[in-house]
CSV table of C-alpha atoms in Angstrom, one decimal:
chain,number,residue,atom,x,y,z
A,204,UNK,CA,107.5,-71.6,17.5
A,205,UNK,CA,110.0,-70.4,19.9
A,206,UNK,CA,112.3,-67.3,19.4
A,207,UNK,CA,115.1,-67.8,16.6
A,208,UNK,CA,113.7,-70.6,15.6
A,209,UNK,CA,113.4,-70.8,11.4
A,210,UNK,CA,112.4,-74.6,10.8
A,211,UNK,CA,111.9,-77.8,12.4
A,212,UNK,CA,110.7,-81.2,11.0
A,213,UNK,CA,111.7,-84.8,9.9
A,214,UNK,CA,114.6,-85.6,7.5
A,215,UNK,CA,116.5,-88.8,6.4
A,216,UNK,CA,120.1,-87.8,7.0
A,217,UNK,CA,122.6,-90.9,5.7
A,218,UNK,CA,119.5,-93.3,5.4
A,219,UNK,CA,118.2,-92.3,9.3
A,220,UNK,CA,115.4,-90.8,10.2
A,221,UNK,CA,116.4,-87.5,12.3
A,222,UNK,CA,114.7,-84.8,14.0
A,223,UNK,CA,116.9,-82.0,12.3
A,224,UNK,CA,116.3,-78.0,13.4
A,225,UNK,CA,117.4,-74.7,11.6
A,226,UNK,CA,118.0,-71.6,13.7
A,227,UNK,CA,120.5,-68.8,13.8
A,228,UNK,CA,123.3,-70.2,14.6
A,229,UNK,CA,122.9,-73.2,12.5
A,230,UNK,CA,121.4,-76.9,12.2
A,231,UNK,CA,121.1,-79.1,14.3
A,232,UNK,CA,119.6,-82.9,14.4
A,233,UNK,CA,119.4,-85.9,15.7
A,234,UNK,CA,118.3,-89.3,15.6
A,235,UNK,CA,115.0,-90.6,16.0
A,236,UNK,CA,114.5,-93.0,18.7
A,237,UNK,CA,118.4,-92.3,20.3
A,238,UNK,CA,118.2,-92.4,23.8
A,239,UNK,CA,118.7,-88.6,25.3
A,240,UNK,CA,121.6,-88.9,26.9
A,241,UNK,CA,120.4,-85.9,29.7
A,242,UNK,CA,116.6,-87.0,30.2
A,243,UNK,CA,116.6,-84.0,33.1
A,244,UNK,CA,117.2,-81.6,30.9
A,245,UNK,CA,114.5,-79.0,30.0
A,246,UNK,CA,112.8,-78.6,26.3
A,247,UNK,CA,109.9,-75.9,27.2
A,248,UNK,CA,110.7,-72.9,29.6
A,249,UNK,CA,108.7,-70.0,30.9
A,250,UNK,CA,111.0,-67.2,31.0
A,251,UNK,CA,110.6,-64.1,32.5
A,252,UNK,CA,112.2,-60.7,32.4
A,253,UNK,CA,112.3,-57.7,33.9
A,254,UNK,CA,113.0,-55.1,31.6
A,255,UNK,CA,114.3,-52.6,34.2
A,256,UNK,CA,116.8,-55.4,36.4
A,257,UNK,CA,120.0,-55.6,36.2
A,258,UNK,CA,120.6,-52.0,35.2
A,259,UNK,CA,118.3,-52.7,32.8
A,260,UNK,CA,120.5,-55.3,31.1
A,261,UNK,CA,118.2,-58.0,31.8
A,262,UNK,CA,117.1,-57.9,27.9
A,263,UNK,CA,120.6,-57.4,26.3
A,264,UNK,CA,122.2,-60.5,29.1
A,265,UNK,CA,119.3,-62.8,28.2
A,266,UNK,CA,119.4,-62.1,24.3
A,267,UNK,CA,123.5,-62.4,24.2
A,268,UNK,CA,124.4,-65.1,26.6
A,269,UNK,CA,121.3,-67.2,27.7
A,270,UNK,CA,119.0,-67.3,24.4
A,271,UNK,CA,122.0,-69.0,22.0
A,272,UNK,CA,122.5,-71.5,24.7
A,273,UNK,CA,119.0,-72.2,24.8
A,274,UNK,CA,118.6,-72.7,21.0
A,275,UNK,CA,121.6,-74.8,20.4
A,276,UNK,CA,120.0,-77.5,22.8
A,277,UNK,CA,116.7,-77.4,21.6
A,278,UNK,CA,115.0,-75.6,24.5
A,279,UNK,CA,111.5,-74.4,23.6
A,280,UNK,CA,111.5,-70.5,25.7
A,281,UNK,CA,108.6,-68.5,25.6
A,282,UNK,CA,109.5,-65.3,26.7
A,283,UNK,CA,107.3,-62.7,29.0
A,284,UNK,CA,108.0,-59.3,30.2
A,285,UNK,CA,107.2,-58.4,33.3
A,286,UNK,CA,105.0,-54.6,33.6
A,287,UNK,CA,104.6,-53.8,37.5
A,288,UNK,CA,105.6,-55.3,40.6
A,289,UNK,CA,103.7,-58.4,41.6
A,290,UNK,CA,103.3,-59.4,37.9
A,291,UNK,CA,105.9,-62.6,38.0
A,292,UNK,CA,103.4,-63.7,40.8
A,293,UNK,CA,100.4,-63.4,38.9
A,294,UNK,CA,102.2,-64.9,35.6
A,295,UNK,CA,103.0,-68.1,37.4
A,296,UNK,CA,100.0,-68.6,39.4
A,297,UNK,CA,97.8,-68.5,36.3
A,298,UNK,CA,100.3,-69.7,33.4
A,299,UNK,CA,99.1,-73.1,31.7
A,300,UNK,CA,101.5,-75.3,32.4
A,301,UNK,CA,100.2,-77.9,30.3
A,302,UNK,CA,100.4,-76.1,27.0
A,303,UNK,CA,99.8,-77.4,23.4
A,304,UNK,CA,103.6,-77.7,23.0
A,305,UNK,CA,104.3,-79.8,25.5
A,306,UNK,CA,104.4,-79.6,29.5
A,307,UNK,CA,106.4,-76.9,30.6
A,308,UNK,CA,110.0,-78.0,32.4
A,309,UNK,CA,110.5,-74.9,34.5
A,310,UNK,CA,110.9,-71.1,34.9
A,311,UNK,CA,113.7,-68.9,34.1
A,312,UNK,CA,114.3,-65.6,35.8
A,313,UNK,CA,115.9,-62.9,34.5
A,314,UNK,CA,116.1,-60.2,37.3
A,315,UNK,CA,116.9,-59.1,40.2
A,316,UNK,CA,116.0,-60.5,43.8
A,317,UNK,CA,112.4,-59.0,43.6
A,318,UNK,CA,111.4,-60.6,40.2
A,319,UNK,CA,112.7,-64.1,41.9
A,320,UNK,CA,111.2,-63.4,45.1
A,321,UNK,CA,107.6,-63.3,43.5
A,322,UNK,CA,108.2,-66.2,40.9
A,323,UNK,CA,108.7,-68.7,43.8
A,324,UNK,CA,106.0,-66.9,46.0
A,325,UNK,CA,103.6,-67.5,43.2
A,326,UNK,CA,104.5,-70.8,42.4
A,327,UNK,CA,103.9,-72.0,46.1
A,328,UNK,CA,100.7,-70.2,46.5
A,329,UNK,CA,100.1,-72.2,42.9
A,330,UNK,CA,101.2,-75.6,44.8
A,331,UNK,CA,99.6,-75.1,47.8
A,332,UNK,CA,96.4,-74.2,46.4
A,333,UNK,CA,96.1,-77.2,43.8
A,334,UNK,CA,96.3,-79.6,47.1
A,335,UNK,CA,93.9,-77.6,48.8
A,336,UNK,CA,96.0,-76.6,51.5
A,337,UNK,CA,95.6,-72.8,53.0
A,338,UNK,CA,99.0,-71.0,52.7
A,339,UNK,CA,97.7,-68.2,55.2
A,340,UNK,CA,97.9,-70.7,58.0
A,341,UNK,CA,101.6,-70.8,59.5
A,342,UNK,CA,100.5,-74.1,61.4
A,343,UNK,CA,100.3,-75.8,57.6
A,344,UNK,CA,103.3,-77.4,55.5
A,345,UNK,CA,103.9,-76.1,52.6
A,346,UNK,CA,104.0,-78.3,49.5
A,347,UNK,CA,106.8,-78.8,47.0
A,348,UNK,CA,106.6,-76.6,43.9
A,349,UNK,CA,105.9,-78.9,40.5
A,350,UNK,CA,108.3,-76.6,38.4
A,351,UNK,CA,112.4,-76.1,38.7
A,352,UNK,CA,113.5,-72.5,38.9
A,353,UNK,CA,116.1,-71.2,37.2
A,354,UNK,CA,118.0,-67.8,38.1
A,355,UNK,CA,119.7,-65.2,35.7
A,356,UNK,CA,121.0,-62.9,37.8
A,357,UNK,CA,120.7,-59.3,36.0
A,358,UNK,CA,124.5,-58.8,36.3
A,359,UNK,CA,126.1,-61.9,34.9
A,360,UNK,CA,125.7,-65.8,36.4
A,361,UNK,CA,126.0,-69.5,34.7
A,362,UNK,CA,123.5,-71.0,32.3
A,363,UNK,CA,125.1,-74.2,31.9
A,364,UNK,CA,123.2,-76.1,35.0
A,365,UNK,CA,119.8,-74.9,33.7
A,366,UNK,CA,121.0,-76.4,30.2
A,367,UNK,CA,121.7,-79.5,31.3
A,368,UNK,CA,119.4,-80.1,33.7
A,369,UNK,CA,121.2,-80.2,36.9
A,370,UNK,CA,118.8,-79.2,39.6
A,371,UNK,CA,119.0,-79.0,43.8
A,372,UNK,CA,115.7,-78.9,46.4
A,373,UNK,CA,116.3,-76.1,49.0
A,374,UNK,CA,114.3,-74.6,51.7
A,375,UNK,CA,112.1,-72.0,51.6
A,376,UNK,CA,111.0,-69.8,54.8
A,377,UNK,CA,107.3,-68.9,54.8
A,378,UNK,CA,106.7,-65.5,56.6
A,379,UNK,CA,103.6,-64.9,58.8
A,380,UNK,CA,101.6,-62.0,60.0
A,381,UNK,CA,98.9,-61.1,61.4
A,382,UNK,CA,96.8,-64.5,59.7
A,383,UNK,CA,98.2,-63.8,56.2
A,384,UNK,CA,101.5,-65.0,54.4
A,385,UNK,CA,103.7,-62.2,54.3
A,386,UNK,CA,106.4,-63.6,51.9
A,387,UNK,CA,108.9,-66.5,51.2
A,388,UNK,CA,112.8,-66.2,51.4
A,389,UNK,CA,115.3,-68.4,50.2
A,390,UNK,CA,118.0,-66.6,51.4
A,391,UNK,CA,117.3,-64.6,54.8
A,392,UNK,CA,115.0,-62.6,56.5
A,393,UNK,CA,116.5,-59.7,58.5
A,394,UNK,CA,114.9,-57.2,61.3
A,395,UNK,CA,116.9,-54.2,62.9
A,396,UNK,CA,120.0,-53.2,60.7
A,397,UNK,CA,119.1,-55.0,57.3
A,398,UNK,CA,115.8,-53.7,57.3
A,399,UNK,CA,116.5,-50.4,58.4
A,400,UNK,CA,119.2,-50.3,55.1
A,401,UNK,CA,116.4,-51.3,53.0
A,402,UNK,CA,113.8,-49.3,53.8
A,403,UNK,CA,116.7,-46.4,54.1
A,404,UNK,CA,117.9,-47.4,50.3
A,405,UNK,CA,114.7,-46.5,48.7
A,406,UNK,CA,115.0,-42.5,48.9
A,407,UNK,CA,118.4,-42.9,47.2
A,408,UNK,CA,117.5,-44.9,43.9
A,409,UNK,CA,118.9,-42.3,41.6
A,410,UNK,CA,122.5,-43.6,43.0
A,411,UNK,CA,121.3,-47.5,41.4
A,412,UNK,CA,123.4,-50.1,43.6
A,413,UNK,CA,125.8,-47.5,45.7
A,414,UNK,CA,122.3,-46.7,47.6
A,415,UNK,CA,123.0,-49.7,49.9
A,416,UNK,CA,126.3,-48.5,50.3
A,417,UNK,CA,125.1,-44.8,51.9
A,418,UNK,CA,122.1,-46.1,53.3
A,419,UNK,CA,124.6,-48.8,55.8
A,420,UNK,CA,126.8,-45.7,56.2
A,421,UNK,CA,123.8,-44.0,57.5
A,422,UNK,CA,122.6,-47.4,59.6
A,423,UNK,CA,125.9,-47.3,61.6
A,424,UNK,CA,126.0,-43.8,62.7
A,425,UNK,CA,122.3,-44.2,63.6
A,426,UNK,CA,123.2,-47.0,65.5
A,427,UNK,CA,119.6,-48.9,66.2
A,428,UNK,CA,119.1,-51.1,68.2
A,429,UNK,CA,115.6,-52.8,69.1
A,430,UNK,CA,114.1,-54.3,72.1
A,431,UNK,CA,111.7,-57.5,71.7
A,432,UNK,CA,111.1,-61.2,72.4
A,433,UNK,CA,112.1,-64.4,70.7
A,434,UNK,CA,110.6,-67.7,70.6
A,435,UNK,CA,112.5,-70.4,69.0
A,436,UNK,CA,111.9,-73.9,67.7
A,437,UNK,CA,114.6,-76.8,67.8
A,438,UNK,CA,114.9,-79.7,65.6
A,439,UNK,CA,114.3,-82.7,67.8
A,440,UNK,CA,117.9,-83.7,66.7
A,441,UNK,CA,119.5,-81.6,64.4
A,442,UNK,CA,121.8,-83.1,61.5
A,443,UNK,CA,124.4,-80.2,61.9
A,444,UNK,CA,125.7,-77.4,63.9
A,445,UNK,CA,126.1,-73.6,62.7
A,446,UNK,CA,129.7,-74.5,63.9
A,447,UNK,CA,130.6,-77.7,62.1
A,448,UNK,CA,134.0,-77.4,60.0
A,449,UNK,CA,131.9,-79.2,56.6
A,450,UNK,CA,129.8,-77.0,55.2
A,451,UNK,CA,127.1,-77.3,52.5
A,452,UNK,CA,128.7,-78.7,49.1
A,453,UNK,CA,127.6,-80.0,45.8
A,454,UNK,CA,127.3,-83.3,47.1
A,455,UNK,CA,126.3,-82.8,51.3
A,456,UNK,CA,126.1,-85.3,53.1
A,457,UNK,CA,123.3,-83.0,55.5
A,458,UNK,CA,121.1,-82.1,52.6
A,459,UNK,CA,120.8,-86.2,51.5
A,460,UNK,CA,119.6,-87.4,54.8
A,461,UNK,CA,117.6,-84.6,55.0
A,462,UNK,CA,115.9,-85.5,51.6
A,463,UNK,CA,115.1,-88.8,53.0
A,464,UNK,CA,113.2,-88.3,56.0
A,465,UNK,CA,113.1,-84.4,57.6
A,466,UNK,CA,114.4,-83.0,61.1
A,467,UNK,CA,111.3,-83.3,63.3
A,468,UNK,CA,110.5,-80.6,65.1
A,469,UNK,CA,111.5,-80.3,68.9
A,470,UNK,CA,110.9,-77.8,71.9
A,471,UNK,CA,110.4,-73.8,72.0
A,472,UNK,CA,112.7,-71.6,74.2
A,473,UNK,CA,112.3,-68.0,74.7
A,474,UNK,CA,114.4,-64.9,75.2
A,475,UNK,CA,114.4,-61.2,75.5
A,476,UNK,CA,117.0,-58.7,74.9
A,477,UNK,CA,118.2,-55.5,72.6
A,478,UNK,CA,119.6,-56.6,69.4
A,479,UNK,CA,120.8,-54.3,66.2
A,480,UNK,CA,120.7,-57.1,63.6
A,481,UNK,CA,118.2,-60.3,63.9
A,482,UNK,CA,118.5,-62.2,60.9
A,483,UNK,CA,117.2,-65.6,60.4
A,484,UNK,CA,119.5,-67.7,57.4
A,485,UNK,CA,118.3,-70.0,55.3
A,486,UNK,CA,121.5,-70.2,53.1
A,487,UNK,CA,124.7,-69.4,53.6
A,488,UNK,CA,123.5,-66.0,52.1
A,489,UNK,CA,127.5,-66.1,50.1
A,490,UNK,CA,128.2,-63.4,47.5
A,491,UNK,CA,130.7,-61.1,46.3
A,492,UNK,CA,130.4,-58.8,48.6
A,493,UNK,CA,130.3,-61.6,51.8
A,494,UNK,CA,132.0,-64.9,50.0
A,495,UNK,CA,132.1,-66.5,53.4
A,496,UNK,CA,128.6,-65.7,53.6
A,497,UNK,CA,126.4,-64.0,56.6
A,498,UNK,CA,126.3,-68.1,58.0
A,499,UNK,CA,129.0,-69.6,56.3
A,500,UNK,CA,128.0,-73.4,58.0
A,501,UNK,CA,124.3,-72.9,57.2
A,502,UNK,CA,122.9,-75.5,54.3
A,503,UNK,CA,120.9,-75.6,51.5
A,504,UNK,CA,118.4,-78.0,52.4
A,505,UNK,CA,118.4,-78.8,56.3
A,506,UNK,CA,115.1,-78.2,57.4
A,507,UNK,CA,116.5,-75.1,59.6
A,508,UNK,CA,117.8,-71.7,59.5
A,509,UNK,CA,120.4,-70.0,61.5
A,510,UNK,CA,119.2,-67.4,63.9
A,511,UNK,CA,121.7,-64.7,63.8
A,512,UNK,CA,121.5,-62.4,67.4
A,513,UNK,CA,123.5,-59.3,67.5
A,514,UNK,CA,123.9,-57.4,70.8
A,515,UNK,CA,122.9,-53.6,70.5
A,516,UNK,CA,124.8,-50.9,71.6
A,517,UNK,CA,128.1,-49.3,71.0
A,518,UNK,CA,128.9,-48.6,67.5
A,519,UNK,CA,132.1,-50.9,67.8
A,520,UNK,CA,129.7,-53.5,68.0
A,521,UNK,CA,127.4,-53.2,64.6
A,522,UNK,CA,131.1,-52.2,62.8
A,523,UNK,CA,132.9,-55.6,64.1
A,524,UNK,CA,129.8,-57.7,63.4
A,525,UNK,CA,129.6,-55.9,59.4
A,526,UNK,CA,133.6,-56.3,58.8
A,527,UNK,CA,134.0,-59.5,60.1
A,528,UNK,CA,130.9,-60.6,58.0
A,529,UNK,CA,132.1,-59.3,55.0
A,530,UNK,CA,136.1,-59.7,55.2
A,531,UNK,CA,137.3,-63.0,57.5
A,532,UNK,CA,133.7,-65.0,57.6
A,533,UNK,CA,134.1,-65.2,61.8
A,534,UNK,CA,131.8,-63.0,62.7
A,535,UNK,CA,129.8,-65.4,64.8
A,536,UNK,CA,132.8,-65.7,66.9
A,537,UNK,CA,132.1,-62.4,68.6
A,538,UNK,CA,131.0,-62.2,72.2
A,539,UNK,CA,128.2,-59.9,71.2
A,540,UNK,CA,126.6,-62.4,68.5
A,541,UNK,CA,124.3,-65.4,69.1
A,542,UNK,CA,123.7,-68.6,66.5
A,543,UNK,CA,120.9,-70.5,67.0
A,544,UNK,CA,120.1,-73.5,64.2
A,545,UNK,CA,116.3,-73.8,64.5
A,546,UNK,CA,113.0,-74.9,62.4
A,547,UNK,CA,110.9,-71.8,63.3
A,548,UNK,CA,111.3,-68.4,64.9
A,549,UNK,CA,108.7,-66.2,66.3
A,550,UNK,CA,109.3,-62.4,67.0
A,551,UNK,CA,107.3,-59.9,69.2
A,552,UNK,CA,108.4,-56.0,69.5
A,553,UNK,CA,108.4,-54.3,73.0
A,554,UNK,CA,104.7,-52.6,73.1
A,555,UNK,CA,106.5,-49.1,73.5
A,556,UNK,CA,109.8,-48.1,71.7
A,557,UNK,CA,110.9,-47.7,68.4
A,558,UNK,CA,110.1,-50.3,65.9
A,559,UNK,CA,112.3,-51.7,62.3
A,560,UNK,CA,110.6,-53.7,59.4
A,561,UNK,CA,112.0,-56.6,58.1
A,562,UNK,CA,114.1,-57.4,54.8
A,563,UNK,CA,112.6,-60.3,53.4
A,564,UNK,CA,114.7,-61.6,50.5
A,565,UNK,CA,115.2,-57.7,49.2
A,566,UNK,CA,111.6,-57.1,50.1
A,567,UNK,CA,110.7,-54.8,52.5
A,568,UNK,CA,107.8,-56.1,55.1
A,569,UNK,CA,106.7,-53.6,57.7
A,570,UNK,CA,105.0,-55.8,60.3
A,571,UNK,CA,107.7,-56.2,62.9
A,572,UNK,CA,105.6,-59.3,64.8
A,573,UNK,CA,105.9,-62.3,62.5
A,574,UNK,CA,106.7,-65.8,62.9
A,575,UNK,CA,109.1,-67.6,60.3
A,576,UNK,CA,108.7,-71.1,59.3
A,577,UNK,CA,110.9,-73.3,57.2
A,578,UNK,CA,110.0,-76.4,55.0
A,579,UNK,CA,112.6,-78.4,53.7
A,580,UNK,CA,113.4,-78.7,50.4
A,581,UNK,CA,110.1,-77.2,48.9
A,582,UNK,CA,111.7,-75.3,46.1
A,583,UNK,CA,113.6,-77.0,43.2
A,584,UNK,CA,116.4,-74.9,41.4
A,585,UNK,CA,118.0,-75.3,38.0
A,586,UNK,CA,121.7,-75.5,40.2
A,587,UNK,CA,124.2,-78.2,41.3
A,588,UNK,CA,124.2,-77.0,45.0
A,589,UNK,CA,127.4,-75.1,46.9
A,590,UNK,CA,130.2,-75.0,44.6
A,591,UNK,CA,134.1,-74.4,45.3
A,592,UNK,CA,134.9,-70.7,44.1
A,593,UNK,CA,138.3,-70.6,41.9
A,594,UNK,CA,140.6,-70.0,44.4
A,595,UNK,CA,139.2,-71.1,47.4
A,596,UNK,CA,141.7,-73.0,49.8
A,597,UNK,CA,140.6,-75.9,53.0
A,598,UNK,CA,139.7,-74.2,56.1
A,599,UNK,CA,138.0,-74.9,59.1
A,600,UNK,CA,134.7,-73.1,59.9
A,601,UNK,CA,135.1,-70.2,61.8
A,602,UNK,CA,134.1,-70.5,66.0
A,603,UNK,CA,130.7,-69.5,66.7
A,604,UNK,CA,128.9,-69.7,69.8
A,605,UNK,CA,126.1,-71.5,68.4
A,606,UNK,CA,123.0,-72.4,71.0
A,607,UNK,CA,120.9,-75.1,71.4
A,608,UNK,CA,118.4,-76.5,74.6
């Protein structure tokens, strides 16, 4: 019986047999036999919570806002805490989905970006390893995850998609190194400046979310900048441009005829140079503190990521790139930035130099030779897609200089 929950059975209510349930905030029932009007909707979640995200609100947020939800429409939670990093993975590659209770629906995070990041890498290892396919091989397409994911951010977020039902398939990147699967990102993977931040961030925990702040403080006067080779794949013919004026919505256009039949793949080109930031988008990457986003054109569910080249060099350079990103959403409009939409991207350091690790979706990978892959629409999230943010007025999509062969 799931948290809160007192009593549930069979009554006759007004000569009608109804399914009727007692919890905290009161009973509920209904009808036997009525048709559900949201068949999508979920009845038994996984949730899991890490008990030190969020500022270690993760608890109090899912108790207050998420769990009254869940027991008003019936939802069926069984709750896990998480104990050490890597334990979401483990959870969801050996939870029984098939319980006595019914089939589980789907899994809710509650968390930050490092609980979510090992929930969906252990529910493709799960998938992929059920059809016998080997995840370590970046040559092999990854399959679609059986369960919907939904997100609780740690902070504060909506609950009312994952109540309903709504749901939305997006890509996931796989990251390779040296023969092995490194990690999966959702959102971007990012070498030179991001990663620097990150791996910069972890001497200043004690500070809690202003670390980022100091740490990019610290990037800019630093100044980095590294030297190495890219290898990129096209799509064959892409569905959209990094500088097309519609961008990703609720309903997109892209993302539908991407659904039905994926971009295939088309030539490699390679190039050299010095960059400070190289940061491959899978999403837009919007938030509060970039609401244009670090790609503003790039889609949920395109097959392809945008490939995000920043010159290295004067300091001017990393500081316009940052503000622009953050403030008026052009930032791919500078001379010293490159946009490329591609299906795969393969990076190789200069032999001699100094070297940055990657930021993979908040995690920090130290390889710096990797190759990213994306599959389209692998990953199926409790959300209705790209939606308007109050306030929000038409514009056109910034200029970008966006490549292609």
């Amino acid at each position: 019986m799931s948290e809160g929950m007192h009593l549930q059975g069979t009554f006759y209510i007004l000569n009608k047999r109804c399914k009727v349930t007692l919890t905290d905030e009161g009973i509920s029932w209904e009808p036997e036999g009525t048709p559900d009007r949201l068949p999508q909707r979920p009845r038994h979640l996984l949730v899991i919570i890490n008990p030190v995200g969020g500022r270690k609100r993760a608890h109090l947020i899912y108790a207050r806002k998420v769990a009254p939800l869940f027991r008003r429409a019936a939802i069926q939670a069984h709750l896990v805490q998480t104990e050490y990093q890597g334990h979401g993975r483990e959870l969801v590659e050996k939870y029984a989905f098939d319980r006595g209770d019914g089939r589980l629906d789907g899994v809710v995070v509650v968390g930050g970006d490092g609980l979510v990041n090992e929930v969906v890498t252990g529910l493709l290892l799960r998938a992929a390893s059920e059809v016998g396919v080997d995840a370590h091989d970046p040559e092999t397409a990854l399959p679609p995850t059986m369960l919907r994911v939904g997100i609780i951010p740690g902070e504060d977020g909506r609950e009312d998609p994952l109540v309903v039902g709504d749901s939305r398939s997006v890509d996931v990147a796989s990251v390779h190194a040296k023969g092995q699967l490194q990690g999966v990102a959702t959102t971007m993977v990012s070498y030179g400046y991001f990663g620097d931040l990150l791996q910069s961030s972890e001497r200043w925990r004690k500070l809690g979310p202003s670390r980022y702040i100091v740490s990019g403080v610290l990037q800019v006067i630093r100044n980095r900048s590294y030297e190495g080779q890219v290898k990129v794949r096209y799509p064959a013919t892409p569905l959209a441009q990094p500088d097309d004026a519609k961008t990703c919505s609720q309903h997109c256009g892209v993302c539908a005829k991407a659904a039905r039949s994926s971009p295939l793949p088309g030539e490699w080109h390679q190039f050299s140079g010095r960059w400070s930031v190289l940061t491959s988008a899978v999403a837009s990457c919007s938030c509060r503190l970039t609401p244009h986003g670090v790609s503003p054109s790039a889609h949920l569910g395109d097959g392809c990521t945008d490939l995000i080249l920043v010159s290295g060099g004067s300091r001017f350079r990393i500081l316009s790139y940052l503000y622009r990103t953050s403030c008026t959403g052009n930032s791919l409009s500078l001379n010293h930035v490159d946009v490329h939409r591609v299906q795969e991207v393969q990076f190789l350091p200069k032999t001699s130099g100094p070297k940055s690790s990657w930021n993979c979706d908040g995690e920090q990978l130290s390889e710096p030779a990797l190759t990213i892959r994306i599959h389209c629409q692998r990953l199926k999230l409790f959300c209705r897609g790209v939606e308007k943010r109050t306030g929000d007025s038409p514009k056109s999509a910034p200029k970008t200089k966006s490549a292609s062969p």
